[in-house]
Structures are given as structure tokens and as C-alpha cells.
């Protein structure tokens, strides 16, 4: 029974960590400064910190973006509703050149 109790606590902790992480990520994505919706002006290189394009929603295509893990521009299939999505790798490199996320 002690093992079951510890496993329940661990499972509860993992669940809470996942839920908390989802809210933190959602907060970043919903940051008005990171939305490329026509009303917002994306300012670079500051907007290179915005979340990577998500692969959800109806409209998806190949987009260039600043990859926070590699600290360089890359491509993936995603949507263009983030300030961290570009038409080409060259466009990304031009706007995020020298940018690093700590």
C-alpha cells in the first residue's frame, strides 16, 4: 500500500506539472506581442523569442522560424499566426540574425 501511495503522488505530480506547463505555453502563445494577426506589428529581433509555429488548425504550410534549441533558423510544417514565422530561411536569418534566447 505504501508503494501505491507513492505512485499516486508521483502520478499526481506529473499531471499537475503537465497542466501547469500547458498553461505557461498557452500564455506565451496568447501573448498579444507574439500574434501576427494584422493588428499587431511584429518587432524584430525581439519577436524572435515568440513560440515556434504550431502544427494545429486548418491552415498549415512550410514556414521558417527561429529554433530556440539550435539558436538558428529552421523550417517545419505549421501555421503563420506567430511573429516567429517567416516566408523563408533568408527572411528569418535577416530578422533574427545575432539573436539568442537565454
XYZ file of N, CA and C in Angstrom:
306
model
N 0.825 -1.188 0.000
C 0.000 0.000 0.000
C 0.873 1.256 0.000
N 2.039 1.206 0.615
C 2.947 2.358 0.625
C 3.421 2.660 -0.798
N 3.730 1.609 -1.555
C 4.172 1.791 -2.936
C 3.058 2.433 -3.765
N 1.837 1.981 -3.578
C 0.692 2.540 -4.297
C 0.506 4.012 -3.960
N 0.678 4.359 -2.710
C 0.540 5.751 -2.285
C 1.610 6.630 -2.934
N 2.847 6.144 -2.989
C 3.931 6.903 -3.614
C 3.686 7.049 -5.111
N 3.210 5.981 -5.738
C 2.934 6.039 -7.171
C 1.806 7.028 -7.463
N 0.813 7.060 -6.595
C -0.293 8.008 -6.766
C 0.210 9.443 -6.651
N 1.096 9.681 -5.714
C 1.664 11.024 -5.552
C 2.489 11.424 -6.772
N 3.274 10.485 -7.268
C 4.096 10.760 -8.447
C 3.207 11.039 -9.653
N 2.177 10.231 -9.844
C 1.254 10.436 -10.964
C 0.559 11.787 -10.846
N 0.167 12.147 -9.643
C -0.489 13.436 -9.411
C 0.474 14.585 -9.725
N 1.722 14.453 -9.302
C 2.724 15.482 -9.570
C 2.948 15.643 -11.073
N 3.075 14.532 -11.786
C 3.286 14.586 -13.235
C 2.097 15.257 -13.920
N 0.896 14.898 -13.497
C -0.307 15.502 -14.068
C -0.321 17.012 -13.836
N -0.046 17.428 -12.601
C -0.052 18.859 -12.286
C 1.037 19.609 -13.054
N 2.204 18.990 -13.195
C 3.291 19.619 -13.952
C 2.891 19.792 -15.419
N 2.230 18.785 -15.988
C 1.785 18.871 -17.381
C 0.739 19.965 -17.555
N -0.206 20.038 -16.640
C -1.251 21.063 -16.718
C -0.638 22.454 -16.574
N 0.250 22.620 -15.617
C 0.908 23.911 -15.414
C 1.706 24.303 -16.659
N 2.448 23.343 -17.218
C 3.231 23.610 -18.422
C 2.359 24.034 -19.588
N 1.208 23.412 -19.721
C 0.269 23.769 -20.795
C -0.199 25.213 -20.640
N -0.505 25.621 -19.403
C -0.942 26.996 -19.180
C 0.181 27.991 -19.455
N 1.398 27.647 -19.085
C 2.532 28.540 -19.345
C 2.728 28.693 -20.845
N 2.694 27.578 -21.586
C 2.848 27.632 -23.035
C 1.703 28.406 -23.672
N 0.491 28.174 -23.219
C -0.668 28.895 -23.761
C -0.522 30.391 -23.521
N 0.014 30.773 -22.385
C 0.216 32.192 -22.071
C 1.186 32.809 -23.068
N 2.263 32.090 -23.396
C 3.221 32.612 -24.357
C 2.582 32.761 -25.732
N 1.836 31.746 -26.161
C 1.228 31.779 -27.479
C 0.185 32.884 -27.553
N -0.537 33.113 -26.471
C -1.579 34.125 -26.456
C -1.052 35.527 -26.193
N 0.244 35.672 -25.997
C 0.831 36.991 -25.782
C 0.536 37.851 -27.012
N -0.180 38.960 -26.843
C -0.541 39.791 -27.997
C 0.664 40.256 -28.810
N 1.813 40.379 -28.179
C 3.007 40.820 -28.893
C 3.544 39.742 -29.827
N 3.113 38.497 -29.642
C 3.594 37.383 -30.462
C 2.604 36.986 -31.549
N 1.430 37.587 -31.577
C 0.412 37.236 -32.568
C 0.620 38.060 -33.833
N 0.657 37.401 -34.955
C 0.745 38.084 -36.244
C -0.645 38.056 -36.867
N -1.497 38.980 -36.412
C -2.904 38.948 -36.808
C -3.337 40.159 -37.626
N -2.393 40.925 -38.113
C -2.734 42.100 -38.903
C -2.878 43.358 -38.065
N -3.274 43.226 -36.812
C -3.401 44.386 -35.927
C -2.104 44.653 -35.175
N -1.314 43.633 -34.996
C -0.071 43.723 -34.244
C 1.095 43.886 -35.210
N 2.048 44.724 -34.865
C 3.267 44.868 -35.642
C 4.370 44.083 -34.946
N 4.884 43.082 -35.628
C 5.967 42.276 -35.060
C 7.260 43.082 -35.115
N 7.911 43.239 -33.980
C 9.161 43.990 -33.897
C 10.319 43.008 -33.761
N 11.301 43.141 -34.642
C 12.437 42.221 -34.639
C 13.700 42.963 -34.254
N 14.639 42.286 -33.596
C 14.685 40.852 -33.319
C 13.943 40.428 -32.048
N 13.292 41.342 -31.345
C 12.632 40.990 -30.084
C 11.594 39.886 -30.246
N 10.887 39.836 -31.363
C 9.823 38.835 -31.543
C 10.373 37.453 -31.882
N 11.666 37.332 -32.074
C 12.255 36.010 -32.310
C 12.125 35.128 -31.073
N 11.829 35.739 -29.924
C 11.626 34.991 -28.686
C 10.244 34.325 -28.655
N 9.353 34.712 -29.542
C 7.996 34.154 -29.555
C 8.032 32.645 -29.807
N 6.982 31.944 -29.382
C 6.932 30.489 -29.581
C 7.010 30.114 -31.061
N 7.523 28.918 -31.292
C 7.608 28.401 -32.652
C 6.202 28.178 -33.208
N 6.045 28.220 -34.530
C 4.732 27.978 -35.126
C 4.187 26.608 -34.707
N 2.898 26.560 -34.452
C 2.250 25.319 -34.039
C 1.733 24.567 -35.263
N 1.688 23.253 -35.151
C 1.170 22.414 -36.228
C -0.265 22.038 -35.892
N -1.117 23.045 -35.778
C -2.519 22.790 -35.482
C -3.374 23.750 -36.299
N -4.643 23.613 -36.216
C -5.525 24.465 -37.001
C -5.697 23.931 -38.406
N -6.484 24.614 -39.181
C -6.822 24.149 -40.527
C -5.727 24.459 -41.535
N -5.172 25.656 -41.470
C -4.208 26.100 -42.477
C -2.781 25.851 -41.985
N -2.093 24.901 -42.637
C -0.703 24.598 -42.294
C 0.121 24.595 -43.577
N 1.336 25.069 -43.459
C 2.244 25.082 -44.596
C 3.674 25.112 -44.070
N 4.633 24.961 -44.965
C 6.026 25.028 -44.523
C 6.369 26.475 -44.184
N 6.871 26.675 -42.986
C 7.265 28.009 -42.535
C 8.680 27.953 -41.978
N 9.378 29.051 -42.119
C 10.682 29.196 -41.478
C 10.436 29.822 -40.113
N 11.280 29.502 -39.150
C 11.128 30.028 -37.792
C 12.475 30.003 -37.092
N 12.601 30.780 -36.014
C 13.817 30.761 -35.209
C 13.686 29.647 -34.183
N 14.539 28.631 -34.304
C 14.515 27.465 -33.414
C 15.274 27.812 -32.138
N 14.571 27.821 -31.017
C 15.185 28.204 -29.741
C 16.215 27.190 -29.263
N 16.063 25.918 -29.648
C 17.015 24.889 -29.212
C 18.347 25.006 -29.937
N 18.301 25.211 -31.252
C 19.537 25.280 -32.031
C 20.065 26.705 -32.181
N 19.254 27.706 -31.770
C 19.622 29.118 -31.893
C 19.895 29.498 -33.346
N 19.106 28.902 -34.261
C 19.244 29.216 -35.677
C 17.889 29.044 -36.359
N 17.813 29.476 -37.592
C 16.556 29.363 -38.334
C 16.404 27.959 -38.904
N 15.170 27.502 -38.963
C 14.851 26.171 -39.460
C 13.480 26.222 -40.122
N 13.031 25.106 -40.686
C 11.696 25.043 -41.282
C 10.912 23.897 -40.673
N 9.594 24.024 -40.731
C 8.691 22.981 -40.265
C 7.318 23.249 -40.863
N 6.422 22.287 -40.721
C 5.035 22.482 -41.124
C 4.309 23.121 -39.944
N 3.662 24.244 -40.185
C 2.969 24.939 -39.108
C 2.074 26.030 -39.659
N 1.502 26.810 -38.764
C 0.675 27.932 -39.210
C 1.458 29.232 -39.034
N 0.947 30.283 -39.612
C 1.671 31.560 -39.642
C 1.113 32.589 -38.672
N 0.535 32.165 -37.562
C -0.080 33.149 -36.668
C 0.850 33.639 -35.569
N 2.127 33.304 -35.657
C 3.110 33.750 -34.672
C 4.089 34.713 -35.334
N 4.592 35.659 -34.573
C 5.631 36.549 -35.102
C 6.914 35.776 -35.387
N 7.017 34.560 -34.879
C 8.176 33.712 -35.144
C 7.857 32.755 -36.296
N 7.337 33.284 -37.377
C 7.142 32.504 -38.606
C 7.474 33.419 -39.780
N 8.223 32.879 -40.716
C 8.756 33.682 -41.812
C 8.513 32.978 -43.140
N 8.571 33.748 -44.229
C 8.351 33.193 -45.565
C 9.505 32.321 -46.032
N 10.716 32.603 -45.550
C 11.889 31.852 -45.998
C 12.954 31.839 -44.903
N 13.927 30.946 -45.068
C 15.055 30.907 -44.132
C 15.839 32.218 -44.186
N 15.973 32.789 -45.388
C 16.687 34.065 -45.525
C 15.979 35.180 -44.762
N 14.644 35.214 -44.850
C 13.858 36.221 -44.127
C 14.051 36.059 -42.618
N 14.016 34.818 -42.147
C 14.234 34.534 -40.722
C 15.632 34.982 -40.298
N 16.636 34.605 -41.091
C 18.021 34.950 -40.752
C 18.220 36.464 -40.719
N 17.580 37.164 -41.642
C 17.698 38.626 -41.683
C 17.106 39.268 -40.426
N 15.949 38.779 -39.985
C 15.264 39.395 -38.846
C 15.814 38.928 -37.495
N 16.314 37.690 -37.427
C 16.762 37.138 -36.141
C 18.276 36.971 -36.065
N 19.006 37.524 -37.014
C 20.459 37.405 -37.025
C 21.050 37.952 -35.730
N 21.869 37.160 -35.089
C 22.516 37.584 -33.853
C 21.658 37.443 -32.615
N 20.407 37.033 -32.787
C 19.515 36.877 -31.635
C 19.814 35.562 -30.935
N 19.848 35.584 -29.615
C 19.972 34.357 -28.829
C 18.949 34.398 -27.718
N 18.385 33.243 -27.440
C 17.416 33.137 -26.345
C 18.104 32.451 -25.189
N 18.103 33.095 -24.050
C 18.786 32.540 -22.878
C 17.818 31.824 -21.993
